Amino acid sequence: ELPAIESRKDLSAALVKVGDIYQALDQHDEALDYFQQALEASRTLMENHPSMAHRRNWVFTLCRIAEVYRLFGQLTDARHLLERAQKTYENLIAESPSILHRKELSLTLTQLGELYRHFEEPERSLKTYQEALRLNEEIREEEPCRDRQRDLSVLAVKVGDTLQHLGRPRQAIEGYQQALELRRGLVELDPCPL
């Protein structure tokens, strides 16, 4: 039974890789086909052998499909998949608050924040960005690196932009100041002349 599980897991991973390549080539129909095959392989694994790894692979693939839907302009479908992914990641984190699960939840929240802005739900977008920012600050404490600092600065700008859109310029300045501080820190880490 173990070889069958590994074979299906390898199949799912290979399907995602091929989908990623088609995605990079802007061949989104083909990418979607491979991602959907990978999702089905992951779903079968998850249903027959429920493990955290199988659920993580399934939700990871679900997010890939949401991205293709977003590119196709199927924003409602993308939103539903990302909201489902958010719940799954939150459940995974409740079981095991690994940095990987929290990073993936943060990315999912950031994508959801963008969709909520598109759907003219700025308060919901703000709350989602703030949660992603909080997660990234928490991760940075455990894993300090430049990528985390850059992610934080991008999220701080998104929070500032959303607050500005909501007509709260004084609060927006706080978000922009945080981003500015983080970006100055990045420049200090890499003082090479341009």
PDB file of C-alpha atoms in Angstrom:
ATOM      1  CA  GLU A   1       0.000   0.000   0.000  1.00  0.00           C
ATOM      2  CA  LEU A   2       2.851   2.396   0.764  1.00  0.00           C
ATOM      3  CA  PRO A   3       4.249   2.274  -2.821  1.00  0.00           C
ATOM      4  CA  ALA A   4       0.758   3.128  -4.160  1.00  0.00           C
ATOM      5  CA  ILE A   5       0.572   6.174  -1.870  1.00  0.00           C
ATOM      6  CA  GLU A   6       4.033   7.343  -2.918  1.00  0.00           C
ATOM      7  CA  SER A   7       3.199   6.793  -6.602  1.00  0.00           C
ATOM      8  CA  ARG A   8       0.047   8.900  -6.352  1.00  0.00           C
ATOM      9  CA  LYS A   9       1.880  11.581  -4.388  1.00  0.00           C
ATOM     10  CA  ASP A  10       4.636  11.661  -7.035  1.00  0.00           C
ATOM     11  CA  LEU A  11       2.008  11.821  -9.775  1.00  0.00           C
ATOM     12  CA  SER A  12       0.318  14.802  -8.131  1.00  0.00           C
ATOM     13  CA  ALA A  13       3.651  16.609  -7.714  1.00  0.00           C
ATOM     14  CA  ALA A  14       4.595  15.967 -11.350  1.00  0.00           C
ATOM     15  CA  LEU A  15       1.213  17.242 -12.554  1.00  0.00           C
ATOM     16  CA  VAL A  16       1.682  20.455 -10.553  1.00  0.00           C
ATOM     17  CA  LYS A  17       5.178  20.918 -12.019  1.00  0.00           C
ATOM     18  CA  VAL A  18       3.868  20.570 -15.568  1.00  0.00           C
ATOM     19  CA  GLY A  19       1.014  22.959 -14.732  1.00  0.00           C
ATOM     20  CA  ASP A  20       3.523  25.461 -13.365  1.00  0.00           C
ATOM     21  CA  ILE A  21       5.493  25.339 -16.605  1.00  0.00           C
ATOM     22  CA  TYR A  22       2.378  25.926 -18.700  1.00  0.00           C
ATOM     23  CA  GLN A  23       1.459  28.766 -16.328  1.00  0.00           C
ATOM     24  CA  ALA A  24       4.895  30.341 -16.845  1.00  0.00           C
ATOM     25  CA  LEU A  25       4.364  30.037 -20.615  1.00  0.00           C
ATOM     26  CA  ASP A  26       1.000  31.850 -20.273  1.00  0.00           C
ATOM     27  CA  GLN A  27      -0.795  28.715 -21.474  1.00  0.00           C
ATOM     28  CA  HIS A  28      -3.403  28.889 -18.754  1.00  0.00           C
ATOM     29  CA  ASP A  29      -5.882  26.392 -20.209  1.00  0.00           C
ATOM     30  CA  GLU A  30      -3.211  23.711 -20.206  1.00  0.00           C
ATOM     31  CA  ALA A  31      -2.041  24.749 -16.732  1.00  0.00           C
ATOM     32  CA  LEU A  32      -5.592  24.492 -15.406  1.00  0.00           C
ATOM     33  CA  ASP A  33      -5.984  21.006 -16.872  1.00  0.00           C
ATOM     34  CA  TYR A  34      -2.826  19.754 -15.131  1.00  0.00           C
ATOM     35  CA  PHE A  35      -3.696  21.487 -11.852  1.00  0.00           C
ATOM     36  CA  GLN A  36      -7.155  19.903 -11.891  1.00  0.00           C
ATOM     37  CA  GLN A  37      -5.615  16.466 -12.470  1.00  0.00           C
ATOM     38  CA  ALA A  38      -3.216  17.102  -9.592  1.00  0.00           C
ATOM     39  CA  LEU A  39      -6.104  18.221  -7.384  1.00  0.00           C
ATOM     40  CA  GLU A  40      -7.975  14.998  -8.111  1.00  0.00           C
ATOM     41  CA  ALA A  41      -4.892  12.879  -7.328  1.00  0.00           C
ATOM     42  CA  SER A  42      -4.390  14.843  -4.092  1.00  0.00           C
ATOM     43  CA  ARG A  43      -8.070  14.531  -3.182  1.00  0.00           C
ATOM     44  CA  THR A  44      -7.924  10.740  -3.616  1.00  0.00           C
ATOM     45  CA  LEU A  45      -4.860  10.578  -1.367  1.00  0.00           C
ATOM     46  CA  MET A  46      -6.433  12.890   1.191  1.00  0.00           C
ATOM     47  CA  GLU A  47      -9.686  10.923   1.334  1.00  0.00           C
ATOM     48  CA  ASN A  48      -8.074   7.477   1.520  1.00  0.00           C
ATOM     49  CA  HIS A  49      -5.069   8.375   3.665  1.00  0.00           C
ATOM     50  CA  PRO A  50      -5.859  11.538   5.606  1.00  0.00           C
ATOM     51  CA  SER A  51      -2.617  13.112   6.629  1.00  0.00           C
ATOM     52  CA  MET A  52      -1.450  16.647   7.081  1.00  0.00           C
ATOM     53  CA  ALA A  53       0.924  16.341   4.107  1.00  0.00           C
ATOM     54  CA  HIS A  54      -1.850  15.177   1.780  1.00  0.00           C
ATOM     55  CA  ARG A  55      -4.168  17.981   2.899  1.00  0.00           C
ATOM     56  CA  ARG A  56      -1.370  20.497   2.425  1.00  0.00           C
ATOM     57  CA  ASN A  57      -0.686  19.264  -1.109  1.00  0.00           C
ATOM     58  CA  TRP A  58      -4.397  19.402  -1.907  1.00  0.00           C
ATOM     59  CA  VAL A  59      -4.822  22.976  -0.665  1.00  0.00           C
ATOM     60  CA  PHE A  60      -1.591  24.067  -2.362  1.00  0.00           C
ATOM     61  CA  THR A  61      -3.000  22.833  -5.681  1.00  0.00           C
ATOM     62  CA  LEU A  62      -6.345  24.478  -4.937  1.00  0.00           C
ATOM     63  CA  CYS A  63      -4.520  27.819  -4.695  1.00  0.00           C
ATOM     64  CA  ARG A  64      -2.861  27.180  -8.062  1.00  0.00           C
ATOM     65  CA  ILE A  65      -6.296  26.703  -9.626  1.00  0.00           C
ATOM     66  CA  ALA A  66      -7.559  29.887  -7.953  1.00  0.00           C
ATOM     67  CA  GLU A  67      -4.695  31.805  -9.558  1.00  0.00           C
ATOM     68  CA  VAL A  68      -5.655  30.515 -13.018  1.00  0.00           C
ATOM     69  CA  TYR A  69      -9.277  31.495 -12.377  1.00  0.00           C
ATOM     70  CA  ARG A  70      -8.086  34.960 -11.383  1.00  0.00           C
ATOM     71  CA  LEU A  71      -6.138  35.256 -14.625  1.00  0.00           C
ATOM     72  CA  PHE A  72      -9.227  34.143 -16.575  1.00  0.00           C
ATOM     73  CA  GLY A  73     -11.247  36.854 -14.826  1.00  0.00           C
ATOM     74  CA  GLN A  74     -13.325  34.276 -12.938  1.00  0.00           C
ATOM     75  CA  LEU A  75     -12.878  36.243  -9.743  1.00  0.00           C
ATOM     76  CA  THR A  76     -15.857  34.826  -7.853  1.00  0.00           C
ATOM     77  CA  ASP A  77     -14.589  31.285  -8.431  1.00  0.00           C
ATOM     78  CA  ALA A  78     -11.063  32.314  -7.414  1.00  0.00           C
ATOM     79  CA  ARG A  79     -12.447  33.927  -4.261  1.00  0.00           C
ATOM     80  CA  HIS A  80     -14.378  30.813  -3.253  1.00  0.00           C
ATOM     81  CA  LEU A  81     -11.347  28.585  -3.731  1.00  0.00           C
ATOM     82  CA  LEU A  82      -9.095  30.937  -1.763  1.00  0.00           C
ATOM     83  CA  GLU A  83     -11.619  31.190   1.081  1.00  0.00           C
ATOM     84  CA  ARG A  84     -11.712  27.397   1.172  1.00  0.00           C
ATOM     85  CA  ALA A  85      -7.917  27.342   1.158  1.00  0.00           C
ATOM     86  CA  GLN A  86      -7.850  29.857   4.022  1.00  0.00           C
ATOM     87  CA  LYS A  87     -10.014  27.595   6.179  1.00  0.00           C
ATOM     88  CA  THR A  88      -7.897  24.557   5.337  1.00  0.00           C
ATOM     89  CA  TYR A  89      -4.643  26.365   6.178  1.00  0.00           C
ATOM     90  CA  GLU A  90      -6.155  27.628   9.434  1.00  0.00           C
ATOM     91  CA  ASN A  91      -7.056  24.023  10.334  1.00  0.00           C
ATOM     92  CA  LEU A  92      -3.556  22.847   9.443  1.00  0.00           C
ATOM     93  CA  ILE A  93      -2.052  25.605  11.604  1.00  0.00           C
ATOM     94  CA  ALA A  94      -4.314  24.629  14.501  1.00  0.00           C
ATOM     95  CA  GLU A  95      -2.776  21.138  14.295  1.00  0.00           C
ATOM     96  CA  SER A  96       0.777  22.244  13.526  1.00  0.00           C
ATOM     97  CA  PRO A  97       1.706  25.940  13.458  1.00  0.00           C
ATOM     98  CA  SER A  98       4.674  25.375  11.155  1.00  0.00           C
ATOM     99  CA  ILE A  99       6.291  28.298   9.394  1.00  0.00           C
ATOM    100  CA  LEU A 100       5.432  26.707   6.033  1.00  0.00           C
ATOM    101  CA  HIS A 101       1.700  26.577   6.818  1.00  0.00           C
ATOM    102  CA  ARG A 102       1.726  30.153   8.098  1.00  0.00           C
ATOM    103  CA  LYS A 103       3.621  31.406   5.027  1.00  0.00           C
ATOM    104  CA  GLU A 104       1.101  29.740   2.750  1.00  0.00           C
ATOM    105  CA  LEU A 105      -1.813  31.150   4.745  1.00  0.00           C
ATOM    106  CA  SER A 106      -0.247  34.619   4.531  1.00  0.00           C
ATOM    107  CA  LEU A 107       0.059  34.339   0.752  1.00  0.00           C
ATOM    108  CA  THR A 108      -3.550  33.129   0.508  1.00  0.00           C
ATOM    109  CA  LEU A 109      -4.726  36.048   2.668  1.00  0.00           C
ATOM    110  CA  THR A 110      -2.813  38.503   0.497  1.00  0.00           C
ATOM    111  CA  GLN A 111      -4.473  37.113  -2.624  1.00  0.00           C
ATOM    112  CA  LEU A 112      -7.868  37.283  -0.909  1.00  0.00           C
ATOM    113  CA  GLY A 113      -7.215  40.890   0.111  1.00  0.00           C
ATOM    114  CA  GLU A 114      -6.685  41.762  -3.550  1.00  0.00           C
ATOM    115  CA  LEU A 115      -9.939  40.065  -4.513  1.00  0.00           C
ATOM    116  CA  TYR A 116     -11.884  41.777  -1.714  1.00  0.00           C
ATOM    117  CA  ARG A 117     -10.597  45.132  -2.986  1.00  0.00           C
ATOM    118  CA  HIS A 118     -11.793  44.213  -6.458  1.00  0.00           C
ATOM    119  CA  PHE A 119     -15.226  43.341  -5.063  1.00  0.00           C
ATOM    120  CA  GLU A 120     -15.330  46.724  -3.292  1.00  0.00           C
ATOM    121  CA  GLU A 121     -15.081  45.240   0.193  1.00  0.00           C
ATOM    122  CA  PRO A 122     -12.320  47.501   1.540  1.00  0.00           C
ATOM    123  CA  GLU A 123     -12.961  46.773   5.238  1.00  0.00           C
ATOM    124  CA  ARG A 124     -12.685  43.058   4.593  1.00  0.00           C
ATOM    125  CA  SER A 125      -9.622  43.640   2.430  1.00  0.00           C
ATOM    126  CA  LEU A 126      -8.019  45.680   5.220  1.00  0.00           C
ATOM    127  CA  LYS A 127      -8.711  43.017   7.840  1.00  0.00           C
ATOM    128  CA  THR A 128      -7.273  40.336   5.553  1.00  0.00           C
ATOM    129  CA  TYR A 129      -4.105  42.334   4.801  1.00  0.00           C
ATOM    130  CA  GLN A 130      -3.645  43.082   8.496  1.00  0.00           C
ATOM    131  CA  GLU A 131      -3.894  39.377   9.328  1.00  0.00           C
ATOM    132  CA  ALA A 132      -1.310  38.562   6.632  1.00  0.00           C
ATOM    133  CA  LEU A 133       0.924  41.306   8.033  1.00  0.00           C
ATOM    134  CA  ARG A 134       0.559  39.920  11.565  1.00  0.00           C
ATOM    135  CA  LEU A 135       1.473  36.417  10.363  1.00  0.00           C
ATOM    136  CA  ASN A 136       4.551  37.727   8.537  1.00  0.00           C
ATOM    137  CA  GLU A 137       5.686  39.680  11.601  1.00  0.00           C
ATOM    138  CA  GLU A 138       5.326  36.511  13.665  1.00  0.00           C
ATOM    139  CA  ILE A 139       7.279  34.478  11.095  1.00  0.00           C
ATOM    140  CA  ARG A 140      10.014  37.134  10.909  1.00  0.00           C
ATOM    141  CA  GLU A 141      10.600  36.717  14.639  1.00  0.00           C
ATOM    142  CA  GLU A 142      11.289  33.011  14.085  1.00  0.00           C
ATOM    143  CA  GLU A 143      12.947  33.265  10.687  1.00  0.00           C
ATOM    144  CA  PRO A 144      14.522  36.668  10.069  1.00  0.00           C
ATOM    145  CA  CYS A 145      15.503  37.150   6.435  1.00  0.00           C
ATOM    146  CA  ARG A 146      15.335  39.811   3.743  1.00  0.00           C
ATOM    147  CA  ASP A 147      12.432  38.120   1.931  1.00  0.00           C
ATOM    148  CA  ARG A 148      10.317  38.339   5.070  1.00  0.00           C
ATOM    149  CA  GLN A 149      11.214  42.015   5.479  1.00  0.00           C
ATOM    150  CA  ARG A 150      10.286  42.677   1.841  1.00  0.00           C
ATOM    151  CA  ASP A 151       6.975  40.810   2.251  1.00  0.00           C
ATOM    152  CA  LEU A 152       6.221  42.908   5.316  1.00  0.00           C
ATOM    153  CA  SER A 153       6.911  46.145   3.438  1.00  0.00           C
ATOM    154  CA  VAL A 154       4.632  45.110   0.561  1.00  0.00           C
ATOM    155  CA  LEU A 155       1.835  44.252   2.992  1.00  0.00           C
ATOM    156  CA  ALA A 156       2.324  47.513   4.901  1.00  0.00           C
ATOM    157  CA  VAL A 157       1.845  49.405   1.616  1.00  0.00           C
ATOM    158  CA  LYS A 158      -1.321  47.391   0.892  1.00  0.00           C
ATOM    159  CA  VAL A 159      -2.648  48.263   4.345  1.00  0.00           C
ATOM    160  CA  GLY A 160      -1.780  51.934   3.725  1.00  0.00           C
ATOM    161  CA  ASP A 161      -3.428  51.912   0.295  1.00  0.00           C
ATOM    162  CA  THR A 162      -6.589  50.347   1.708  1.00  0.00           C
ATOM    163  CA  LEU A 163      -6.761  52.822   4.584  1.00  0.00           C
ATOM    164  CA  GLN A 164      -6.299  55.666   2.098  1.00  0.00           C
ATOM    165  CA  HIS A 165      -9.140  54.221  -0.009  1.00  0.00           C
ATOM    166  CA  LEU A 166     -11.301  54.110   3.126  1.00  0.00           C
ATOM    167  CA  GLY A 167     -10.658  57.807   3.724  1.00  0.00           C
ATOM    168  CA  ARG A 168      -8.365  57.326   6.720  1.00  0.00           C
ATOM    169  CA  PRO A 169      -5.222  59.178   5.617  1.00  0.00           C
ATOM    170  CA  ARG A 170      -3.696  59.518   9.092  1.00  0.00           C
ATOM    171  CA  GLN A 171      -3.858  55.748   9.610  1.00  0.00           C
ATOM    172  CA  ALA A 172      -2.614  55.220   6.042  1.00  0.00           C
ATOM    173  CA  ILE A 173       0.506  57.212   6.901  1.00  0.00           C
ATOM    174  CA  GLU A 174       1.296  54.666   9.635  1.00  0.00           C
ATOM    175  CA  GLY A 175       1.214  51.842   7.076  1.00  0.00           C
ATOM    176  CA  TYR A 176       3.395  53.777   4.669  1.00  0.00           C
ATOM    177  CA  GLN A 177       5.823  54.732   7.467  1.00  0.00           C
ATOM    178  CA  GLN A 178       6.143  51.069   8.420  1.00  0.00           C
ATOM    179  CA  ALA A 179       6.850  50.175   4.781  1.00  0.00           C
ATOM    180  CA  LEU A 180       9.382  52.996   4.528  1.00  0.00           C
ATOM    181  CA  GLU A 181      11.202  51.826   7.653  1.00  0.00           C
ATOM    182  CA  LEU A 182      11.333  48.249   6.356  1.00  0.00           C
ATOM    183  CA  ARG A 183      12.563  49.334   2.931  1.00  0.00           C
ATOM    184  CA  ARG A 184      15.252  51.526   4.455  1.00  0.00           C
ATOM    185  CA  GLY A 185      16.340  48.494   6.427  1.00  0.00           C
ATOM    186  CA  LEU A 186      16.610  46.516   3.190  1.00  0.00           C
ATOM    187  CA  VAL A 187      18.748  49.232   1.615  1.00  0.00           C
ATOM    188  CA  GLU A 188      21.047  49.168   4.647  1.00  0.00           C
ATOM    189  CA  LEU A 189      21.425  45.395   4.271  1.00  0.00           C
ATOM    190  CA  ASP A 190      22.526  45.848   0.664  1.00  0.00           C
ATOM    191  CA  PRO A 191      24.439  49.145   0.454  1.00  0.00           C
ATOM    192  CA  CYS A 192      25.880  48.412  -3.005  1.00  0.00           C
ATOM    193  CA  PRO A 193      25.729  51.373  -5.391  1.00  0.00           C
ATOM    194  CA  LEU A 194      23.352  51.025  -8.304  1.00  0.00           C
TER     195      LEU A 194
END
